[in-house]
Amino acid sequence: MAALKCHLSRVARSTGGQHSAACRRIRLAALPLVVAVGLTACSANNGQQADQGGKPNVPEVRTDEPAELVFHSNNGDPEDAFNSLFGNALRKKFPKYTIKYIQQKAGQTLPELLAQNQTIDILFASAPYIFGLLMDSELQYDMTDLIKKQGVDLNKFEPTLIDGIRASGDGKMYALPVTNMVQVMYYNQSLFDKFGVAYPKNGMTWDEAMDISRKLTRKDEGKQMLGFASSPAHILRGNQLSQPYLDPATDKPTFQNDVWRSLIQLFFADPGSDEGYKSRVSGLNRLPTWREFTDTQEIGMFVYNSQFPFTVPNDIGKVQWDLVSLPVLKEKPKVGSAATPFAMAVTSISKNKEAAIKAIDYLVSRDNQLDYSRRGIMPVINDEEVKKAYGKESDFKDKNWSAVFYNQYAPMAKFSRYHLKVENILNTVPLDVMLGRKDLNTALREAAEAAEKTITEVKRGR
């Protein structure tokens, strides 16, 4: 369980969040694992025959052929976290495989390992990271033929995950999703009870949520209460309008279009127009984070990733909380956030590509995914039974986990290799606007100019 918490804490950090005290020394993160496709026996000639339902049988995974698989990630997870989620399961399924994990630390970053001629068979990271890691190191490998040969059924996955990964690879399958994450809205029941405000519900619009926020934003016993807050890295990255940071055709920043203007106005500028809210943010000299939700308990509603409670169980245990689905835009009813999957990629330098795709295929098997879903790790397959099991064997089994799956997924925007570099620039805009340092148009224009300069410098340096 400690390893699971440590790994999940990296999930929050990989998407702009903070991490638990137990794991502060470890950098970055990605999403946990989940699973996808069952395995069936192959015919004597290893062909794919149709079963009675008309679907092709999946070739049987051979587990008696020795192979070494080396895993690496940018997340810095310790080996026990890797083993808890990946290594132990793979060793049990494939006893002849040698599963090796190289933790990222000084001397063992991806560029350093490659300079040492270290083979890496499987690279894993959250989707915003994986494409930059692969492409910057020229490790990308189109897994399409491997997927077909292994019989991985892409139709079993949540469609937007496969579509998004394929789009980010310009039509090529450079990775497969293994776990998932969406944005939901957590709320402090104690504040709602204290102020006599009805709890939020699944299916609310943003207009309704902001009406509730205004009722909760007030001074109480000398403390400034904030009705609503969110993390820009989460709510903007997975935005419900599927707006990418960069134009897919030109790599030019899109920050000055009306979509970003309307989203930042809604999520940050409008709540921050309240003088009490603005004063609190000014005192923090930063945007409110989940710490203001759990520790000081001054936030009524907080939008964050679906892994949040499992990432910091002790911290969220301080709050009488529950969750509802992400509020929706009136013009996009029932459309929630885009997903942020955690993905694994067979690398171009792998010497055991077939063993690698078998390992990933097992990690996305239905049985394995069901196990993770029960523990509160969001699945990537579109299976109602697996979804209904979500969180049922966790410490928070009585919470409203239907919220996680209530909305439809917004399509994933294309993740550019420059995604994270420009994201950090866009994320400075909400605070500047909220504190009145810049008007919204100026802040977005300057952010676009800074992002374009950054991309030019990166391209020049390659």
Coordinates of C-alpha atoms in Angstrom, one line a residue:
M1 CA 0.0 0.0 0.0
A2 CA 2.9 2.4 0.7
A3 CA 4.3 1.7 -2.7
L4 CA 0.9 2.4 -4.3
K5 CA 0.5 5.7 -2.4
C6 CA 4.0 6.7 -3.5
H7 CA 3.3 5.9 -7.1
L8 CA -0.1 7.7 -7.1
S9 CA 1.5 10.8 -5.5
R10 CA 3.5 11.1 -8.7
V11 CA 0.3 11.1 -10.7
A12 CA -0.7 14.5 -9.1
R13 CA 2.8 15.9 -9.7
S14 CA 3.0 14.8 -13.3
T15 CA -0.1 16.8 -14.0
G16 CA 0.8 19.9 -12.0
G17 CA -0.2 18.8 -8.5
Q18 CA 1.7 18.4 -5.3
H19 CA 2.7 15.2 -3.5
S20 CA 2.5 13.5 -0.2
A21 CA 5.1 13.9 2.5
A22 CA 6.1 10.3 2.2
C23 CA 7.3 10.8 -1.3
R24 CA 8.6 14.4 -1.4
R25 CA 12.1 13.4 -2.4
I26 CA 11.0 11.8 -5.7
R27 CA 10.5 13.9 -8.8
L28 CA 7.8 14.0 -11.4
A29 CA 5.2 11.3 -12.1
A30 CA 2.9 9.6 -14.3
L31 CA -0.4 7.8 -13.9
P32 CA -0.8 4.4 -12.4
L33 CA -1.6 1.2 -14.4
V34 CA -4.7 -0.3 -15.5
V35 CA -5.6 -2.9 -18.0
A36 CA -7.4 -3.9 -21.1
V37 CA -7.7 -7.1 -23.1
G38 CA -8.3 -10.8 -22.3
L39 CA -6.2 -13.6 -23.7
T40 CA -7.5 -16.7 -25.5
A41 CA -5.9 -19.7 -27.0
C42 CA -4.5 -19.7 -30.6
S43 CA -4.9 -22.3 -33.2
A44 CA -2.1 -24.8 -34.0
N45 CA -0.8 -22.6 -36.8
N46 CA -1.0 -19.5 -34.6
G47 CA -3.7 -18.0 -36.8
Q48 CA -6.7 -16.0 -35.4
Q49 CA -9.9 -18.0 -35.8
A50 CA -13.3 -16.6 -35.1
D51 CA -15.1 -17.6 -31.9
Q52 CA -18.8 -18.3 -31.7
G53 CA -19.4 -14.5 -31.2
G54 CA -17.8 -13.7 -34.4
K55 CA -14.7 -12.1 -32.8
P56 CA -11.2 -13.3 -33.5
N57 CA -9.5 -15.4 -30.8
V58 CA -6.4 -13.8 -29.4
P59 CA -3.2 -15.9 -29.7
E60 CA -2.1 -17.5 -26.5
V61 CA 0.8 -15.7 -24.7
R62 CA 3.8 -18.0 -24.5
T63 CA 5.3 -17.7 -21.0
D64 CA 8.1 -20.3 -21.4
E65 CA 10.5 -18.3 -23.6
P66 CA 13.2 -16.4 -21.7
A67 CA 13.4 -12.7 -22.4
E68 CA 14.8 -9.6 -20.6
L69 CA 12.6 -6.5 -20.5
V70 CA 14.1 -3.2 -19.2
F71 CA 11.6 -0.6 -18.1
H72 CA 12.3 3.1 -17.5
S73 CA 10.2 6.2 -16.8
N74 CA 10.6 9.9 -16.0
N75 CA 8.7 9.5 -12.8
G76 CA 11.4 8.6 -10.4
D77 CA 9.3 6.0 -8.6
P78 CA 11.3 3.6 -6.3
E79 CA 11.5 0.0 -7.3
D80 CA 8.9 -1.2 -4.7
A81 CA 6.3 1.1 -6.3
F82 CA 7.2 -0.3 -9.8
N83 CA 7.0 -3.8 -8.5
S84 CA 3.7 -3.2 -6.7
L85 CA 2.0 -2.1 -9.9
F86 CA 3.9 -3.7 -12.7
G87 CA 6.9 -5.9 -11.8
N88 CA 5.3 -8.5 -9.5
A89 CA 2.3 -9.1 -11.8
L90 CA 4.6 -9.6 -14.9
R91 CA 7.0 -11.9 -13.1
K92 CA 4.1 -14.1 -12.0
K93 CA 2.6 -14.2 -15.5
F94 CA 6.0 -14.6 -17.3
P95 CA 8.3 -16.6 -15.0
K96 CA 10.9 -16.9 -17.7
Y97 CA 11.1 -13.1 -18.2
T98 CA 13.7 -11.0 -16.5
I99 CA 11.9 -7.8 -15.5
K100 CA 14.4 -5.0 -14.8
Y101 CA 13.4 -1.5 -13.8
I102 CA 15.8 1.4 -13.9
Q103 CA 14.8 4.3 -11.6
Q104 CA 15.3 7.8 -12.9
K105 CA 17.9 9.6 -10.7
A106 CA 21.2 11.3 -11.1
G107 CA 23.2 9.3 -13.6
Q108 CA 20.1 7.4 -14.7
T109 CA 18.1 9.9 -16.7
L110 CA 17.0 8.9 -20.1
P111 CA 19.7 10.8 -22.0
E112 CA 22.4 9.5 -19.6
L113 CA 21.2 5.9 -20.0
L114 CA 21.2 6.2 -23.8
A115 CA 24.7 7.7 -23.7
Q116 CA 25.8 4.6 -21.7
N117 CA 24.3 2.4 -24.5
Q118 CA 21.7 1.0 -22.1
T119 CA 18.9 -0.8 -23.8
I120 CA 15.4 0.3 -22.8
D121 CA 12.6 -1.9 -24.0
I122 CA 9.5 -0.2 -22.5
L123 CA 9.3 3.5 -21.7
F124 CA 6.3 4.6 -19.6
A125 CA 4.9 8.0 -18.6
S126 CA 1.7 10.0 -18.6
A127 CA 0.5 11.0 -22.1
P128 CA 1.7 14.6 -21.8
Y129 CA 5.2 13.4 -21.2
I130 CA 5.5 10.2 -23.3
F131 CA 5.7 11.8 -26.8
G132 CA 8.3 14.3 -25.9
L133 CA 10.4 11.6 -24.1
L134 CA 10.2 9.3 -27.1
M135 CA 10.7 11.9 -29.9
D136 CA 13.5 13.9 -28.2
S137 CA 15.5 10.6 -27.9
E138 CA 14.4 9.1 -31.2
L139 CA 12.9 6.1 -29.4
Q140 CA 9.5 6.2 -31.0
Y141 CA 8.4 3.0 -32.6
D142 CA 5.1 2.4 -34.5
M143 CA 3.6 -0.5 -32.5
T144 CA 0.8 -1.1 -35.1
D145 CA 2.2 -4.4 -36.4
L146 CA 3.1 -5.7 -32.9
I147 CA -0.4 -4.9 -31.8
K148 CA -1.9 -6.8 -34.7
K149 CA 0.4 -9.8 -34.3
Q150 CA -0.3 -10.0 -30.5
G151 CA -4.0 -9.6 -31.2
V152 CA -4.5 -6.7 -28.9
D153 CA -8.1 -5.6 -29.3
L154 CA -8.0 -1.8 -29.6
N155 CA -11.8 -1.8 -29.7
K156 CA -12.0 -2.7 -26.0
F157 CA -10.3 0.6 -25.0
E158 CA -12.1 3.8 -24.3
P159 CA -12.1 5.1 -27.9
T160 CA -10.8 8.6 -27.2
L161 CA -7.6 7.2 -25.6
I162 CA -6.7 5.3 -28.8
D163 CA -7.7 8.2 -31.0
G164 CA -5.7 10.6 -28.9
I165 CA -2.6 8.5 -28.9
R166 CA -2.8 7.9 -32.6
A167 CA -3.3 11.6 -33.3
S168 CA -0.3 12.5 -31.2
G169 CA 1.7 10.1 -33.2
D170 CA 0.5 11.5 -36.5
G171 CA -1.3 8.3 -37.2
K172 CA 1.2 5.9 -35.7
M173 CA 0.7 3.9 -32.4
Y174 CA 3.7 4.9 -30.4
A175 CA 2.2 3.8 -27.1
L176 CA -0.8 2.1 -25.5
P177 CA -2.7 3.5 -22.5
V178 CA -2.5 1.4 -19.3
T179 CA -4.4 3.6 -16.8
N180 CA -6.6 6.6 -17.1
M181 CA -7.5 9.8 -15.3
V182 CA -10.2 12.5 -15.7
Q183 CA -11.2 15.7 -13.8
V184 CA -13.9 15.6 -11.2
M185 CA -15.2 18.1 -8.6
Y186 CA -14.6 17.5 -4.9
Y187 CA -16.5 19.3 -2.3
N188 CA -16.3 20.0 1.5
Q189 CA -19.6 18.8 2.9
S190 CA -18.9 20.6 6.2
L191 CA -18.8 24.0 4.6
F192 CA -22.1 23.3 2.7
D193 CA -23.7 22.2 5.9
K194 CA -22.4 25.2 7.8
F195 CA -23.7 27.8 5.3
G196 CA -27.0 25.9 4.5
V197 CA -26.1 25.4 0.8
A198 CA -27.4 22.3 -1.0
Y199 CA -24.6 19.8 -2.1
P200 CA -23.6 19.8 -5.8
K201 CA -24.8 17.0 -8.0
N202 CA -23.7 15.0 -11.0
G203 CA -24.6 16.7 -14.2
M204 CA -24.4 20.3 -13.2
T205 CA -23.6 23.1 -15.6
W206 CA -20.7 25.5 -14.9
D207 CA -23.3 28.3 -14.5
E208 CA -24.9 26.3 -11.7
A209 CA -21.5 25.5 -10.1
M210 CA -20.5 29.2 -10.2
D211 CA -23.8 30.2 -8.6
I212 CA -23.0 27.8 -5.7
S213 CA -19.5 29.2 -5.6
R214 CA -20.7 32.7 -5.0
K215 CA -22.8 31.5 -2.1
L216 CA -19.8 30.0 -0.4
T217 CA -17.3 32.7 -1.1
R218 CA -17.5 34.7 2.1
K219 CA -15.7 35.7 5.3
D220 CA -16.3 33.3 8.2
E221 CA -14.8 33.8 11.7
G222 CA -12.0 35.8 10.2
K223 CA -11.2 33.2 7.5
Q224 CA -11.8 33.9 3.8
M225 CA -13.7 31.0 2.2
L226 CA -13.4 30.3 -1.5
G227 CA -16.4 28.8 -3.2
F228 CA -14.4 27.2 -6.1
A229 CA -10.8 26.7 -7.1
S230 CA -8.9 24.5 -9.6
S231 CA -5.5 23.6 -10.8
P232 CA -4.7 25.2 -14.2
A233 CA -2.5 22.3 -15.2
H234 CA -5.4 19.9 -14.8
I235 CA -8.5 21.8 -15.9
L236 CA -6.9 23.5 -18.9
R237 CA -4.9 20.6 -20.2
G238 CA -7.9 18.3 -20.2
N239 CA -10.3 21.1 -21.3
Q240 CA -13.8 20.2 -22.4
L241 CA -13.4 21.9 -25.7
S242 CA -10.4 19.7 -26.7
Q243 CA -8.4 22.8 -27.4
P244 CA -4.6 22.0 -27.9
Y245 CA -1.9 24.3 -26.7
L246 CA -0.3 24.3 -30.1
D247 CA -1.7 24.2 -33.6
P248 CA -1.2 20.6 -34.8
A249 CA -0.1 21.7 -38.3
T250 CA 2.2 24.5 -37.4
D251 CA 3.3 24.1 -33.7
K252 CA 2.2 27.7 -33.2
P253 CA 0.6 28.5 -29.8
T254 CA -3.1 28.8 -29.8
F255 CA -3.3 30.9 -26.6
Q256 CA -4.8 34.0 -28.2
N257 CA -8.0 32.3 -29.5
D258 CA -11.4 32.7 -27.9
V259 CA -11.4 29.3 -26.4
W260 CA -8.6 30.0 -23.9
R261 CA -9.9 33.4 -23.2
S262 CA -13.4 32.0 -22.3
L263 CA -12.0 29.1 -20.2
I264 CA -9.6 31.3 -18.2
Q265 CA -12.3 33.8 -17.7
L266 CA -14.7 31.1 -16.4
F267 CA -12.4 29.2 -14.1
F268 CA -10.1 31.9 -12.8
A269 CA -11.0 35.5 -13.7
D270 CA -14.6 35.4 -12.7
P271 CA -14.1 33.7 -9.3
G272 CA -11.2 36.0 -8.7
S273 CA -13.3 39.1 -9.3
D274 CA -14.6 38.8 -5.7
E275 CA -12.4 41.2 -3.6
G276 CA -12.2 38.7 -0.7
Y277 CA -11.1 35.9 -3.1
K278 CA -8.6 38.2 -4.7
S279 CA -7.2 39.3 -1.4
R280 CA -6.7 35.6 -0.3
V281 CA -4.9 34.8 -3.6
S282 CA -2.7 37.9 -3.1
G283 CA -1.8 36.7 0.4
L284 CA -0.8 33.3 -0.9
N285 CA 0.9 34.9 -4.0
R286 CA -0.2 31.8 -5.9
L287 CA -3.4 30.1 -6.9
P288 CA -5.1 27.9 -4.2
T289 CA -4.1 24.3 -4.3
W290 CA -5.5 21.1 -2.8
R291 CA -3.7 22.0 0.4
E292 CA -6.3 24.8 0.9
F293 CA -9.0 22.1 0.4
T294 CA -7.6 19.5 2.8
D295 CA -5.4 21.4 5.3
T296 CA -7.0 24.8 5.9
Q297 CA -10.4 23.7 4.5
E298 CA -11.2 27.1 3.0
I299 CA -12.3 25.8 -0.4
G300 CA -15.9 24.6 -0.9
M301 CA -15.4 23.0 -4.4
F302 CA -12.2 21.9 -5.9
V303 CA -11.6 20.5 -9.4
Y304 CA -8.8 18.0 -9.6
N305 CA -7.9 14.6 -11.0
S306 CA -9.8 11.4 -10.2
Q307 CA -6.7 9.9 -8.5
F308 CA -6.5 12.7 -5.9
P309 CA -8.0 10.8 -2.8
F310 CA -5.8 7.8 -3.5
T311 CA -2.7 10.0 -3.9
V312 CA -3.0 11.7 -0.5
P313 CA -5.4 9.5 1.6
N314 CA -4.2 10.9 4.9
D315 CA -4.6 14.5 3.8
I316 CA -8.0 14.1 2.3
G317 CA -9.0 12.2 5.4
K318 CA -9.0 15.5 7.3
V319 CA -12.1 16.6 5.3
Q320 CA -15.7 15.5 5.2
W321 CA -15.8 15.2 1.5
D322 CA -17.4 13.7 -1.5
L323 CA -17.2 14.2 -5.3
V324 CA -19.4 14.9 -8.3
S325 CA -18.9 14.9 -12.0
L326 CA -17.1 17.8 -13.6
P327 CA -19.7 20.5 -14.4
V328 CA -20.4 20.9 -18.1
L329 CA -20.6 23.7 -20.5
K330 CA -24.1 24.5 -21.8
E331 CA -23.0 24.1 -25.4
K332 CA -21.4 20.7 -24.5
P333 CA -23.9 18.9 -22.3
K334 CA -22.6 15.6 -20.9
V335 CA -19.0 16.3 -22.1
G336 CA -16.5 16.1 -19.3
S337 CA -12.8 16.6 -19.4
A338 CA -10.5 14.9 -21.8
A339 CA -8.7 11.9 -20.3
T340 CA -5.0 11.9 -19.3
P341 CA -3.9 8.3 -19.8
F342 CA -0.7 6.7 -18.5
A343 CA 1.0 5.0 -21.4
M344 CA 3.6 2.4 -22.2
A345 CA 5.7 2.4 -25.4
V346 CA 7.9 -0.3 -26.9
T347 CA 11.0 1.5 -28.0
S348 CA 12.8 1.5 -31.3
I349 CA 16.0 0.1 -29.6
S350 CA 14.2 -2.8 -27.8
K351 CA 15.8 -6.2 -28.6
N352 CA 12.7 -8.0 -27.4
K353 CA 9.8 -6.2 -29.0
E354 CA 7.5 -9.2 -29.1
A355 CA 8.0 -10.0 -25.4
A356 CA 7.5 -6.3 -24.6
I357 CA 4.1 -6.1 -26.4
K358 CA 3.0 -9.3 -24.6
A359 CA 3.9 -7.7 -21.3
I360 CA 1.9 -4.6 -22.1
D361 CA -1.0 -6.7 -23.3
Y362 CA -1.1 -8.6 -20.1
L363 CA -1.1 -5.3 -18.1
V364 CA -4.1 -4.3 -20.0
S365 CA -5.9 -7.6 -19.6
R366 CA -9.4 -7.4 -18.2
D367 CA -8.6 -9.4 -15.0
N368 CA -5.7 -7.1 -14.2
Q369 CA -7.6 -4.0 -15.0
L370 CA -10.5 -5.1 -12.8
D371 CA -8.1 -5.6 -9.9
Y372 CA -6.7 -2.1 -10.3
S373 CA -10.1 -0.5 -10.7
R374 CA -11.2 -2.0 -7.4
R375 CA -8.2 -0.3 -5.8
G376 CA -9.1 3.1 -7.3
I377 CA -6.9 3.1 -10.4
M378 CA -9.0 4.2 -13.3
P379 CA -9.4 1.7 -16.2
V380 CA -8.7 2.3 -19.8
I381 CA -11.1 -0.3 -21.2
N382 CA -14.8 0.4 -21.9
D383 CA -16.2 -2.3 -19.6
E384 CA -19.2 -1.5 -17.4
E385 CA -18.5 -4.1 -14.8
V386 CA -14.9 -2.9 -14.5
K387 CA -16.1 0.7 -14.1
K388 CA -18.7 -0.2 -11.5
A389 CA -15.9 -1.9 -9.4
Y390 CA -14.0 1.4 -9.2
G391 CA -12.8 2.2 -5.7
K392 CA -14.9 -0.6 -4.1
E393 CA -12.0 -2.2 -2.3
S394 CA -10.4 1.1 -1.4
D395 CA -10.5 3.1 1.8
F396 CA -13.1 5.4 0.2
K397 CA -15.5 2.7 -1.1
D398 CA -18.6 4.6 -0.1
K399 CA -17.9 7.8 -2.1
N400 CA -19.8 8.8 -5.2
W401 CA -17.5 7.1 -7.7
S402 CA -20.1 7.2 -10.4
A403 CA -18.9 10.8 -10.8
V404 CA -15.8 9.6 -12.5
F405 CA -17.7 7.9 -15.4
Y406 CA -20.8 10.2 -15.4
N407 CA -19.7 12.4 -18.3
Q408 CA -18.6 11.5 -21.8
Y409 CA -14.9 12.0 -22.5
A410 CA -13.9 15.0 -24.5
P411 CA -11.6 14.1 -27.3
M412 CA -8.0 14.3 -26.4
A413 CA -6.1 17.2 -27.9
K414 CA -2.9 16.3 -29.7
F415 CA 0.1 16.2 -27.3
S416 CA 3.0 17.8 -29.0
R417 CA 6.6 17.1 -28.1
Y418 CA 6.7 20.7 -26.9
H419 CA 3.5 20.3 -24.9
L420 CA 5.0 20.6 -21.4
K421 CA 7.3 23.4 -22.2
V422 CA 4.4 25.7 -23.4
E423 CA 2.0 24.4 -20.7
N424 CA 4.2 25.9 -18.0
I425 CA 3.9 29.3 -19.8
L426 CA 0.1 29.2 -20.1
N427 CA -0.2 28.3 -16.5
T428 CA 1.2 31.6 -15.4
V429 CA -1.7 33.5 -17.0
P430 CA -4.5 32.8 -14.5
L431 CA -2.6 34.2 -11.5
D432 CA -1.4 37.3 -13.4
V433 CA -5.0 38.0 -14.4
M434 CA -6.5 37.3 -11.1
L435 CA -4.1 39.6 -9.3
G436 CA -4.6 42.4 -11.9
R437 CA -0.9 42.3 -13.0
K438 CA -2.1 42.0 -16.6
D439 CA -5.4 42.1 -18.4
L440 CA -6.4 38.8 -20.0
N441 CA -5.7 39.7 -23.6
T442 CA -2.2 41.0 -22.7
A443 CA -1.4 38.0 -20.6
L444 CA -2.4 35.6 -23.4
R445 CA -0.6 37.5 -26.1
E446 CA 2.6 37.6 -24.0
A447 CA 2.3 33.9 -23.2
A448 CA 1.9 33.1 -26.9
E449 CA 5.0 35.1 -27.7
A450 CA 7.0 33.4 -24.9
A451 CA 5.8 29.9 -26.0
E452 CA 6.7 30.6 -29.7
K453 CA 10.2 31.8 -28.6
T454 CA 10.7 28.7 -26.5
I455 CA 9.8 26.4 -29.3
T456 CA 12.1 28.2 -31.7
E457 CA 15.0 27.8 -29.3
V458 CA 14.3 24.2 -28.7
K459 CA 14.2 23.5 -32.5
R460 CA 17.4 25.5 -33.0
G461 CA 19.1 23.5 -30.3
R462 CA 18.2 20.1 -31.7

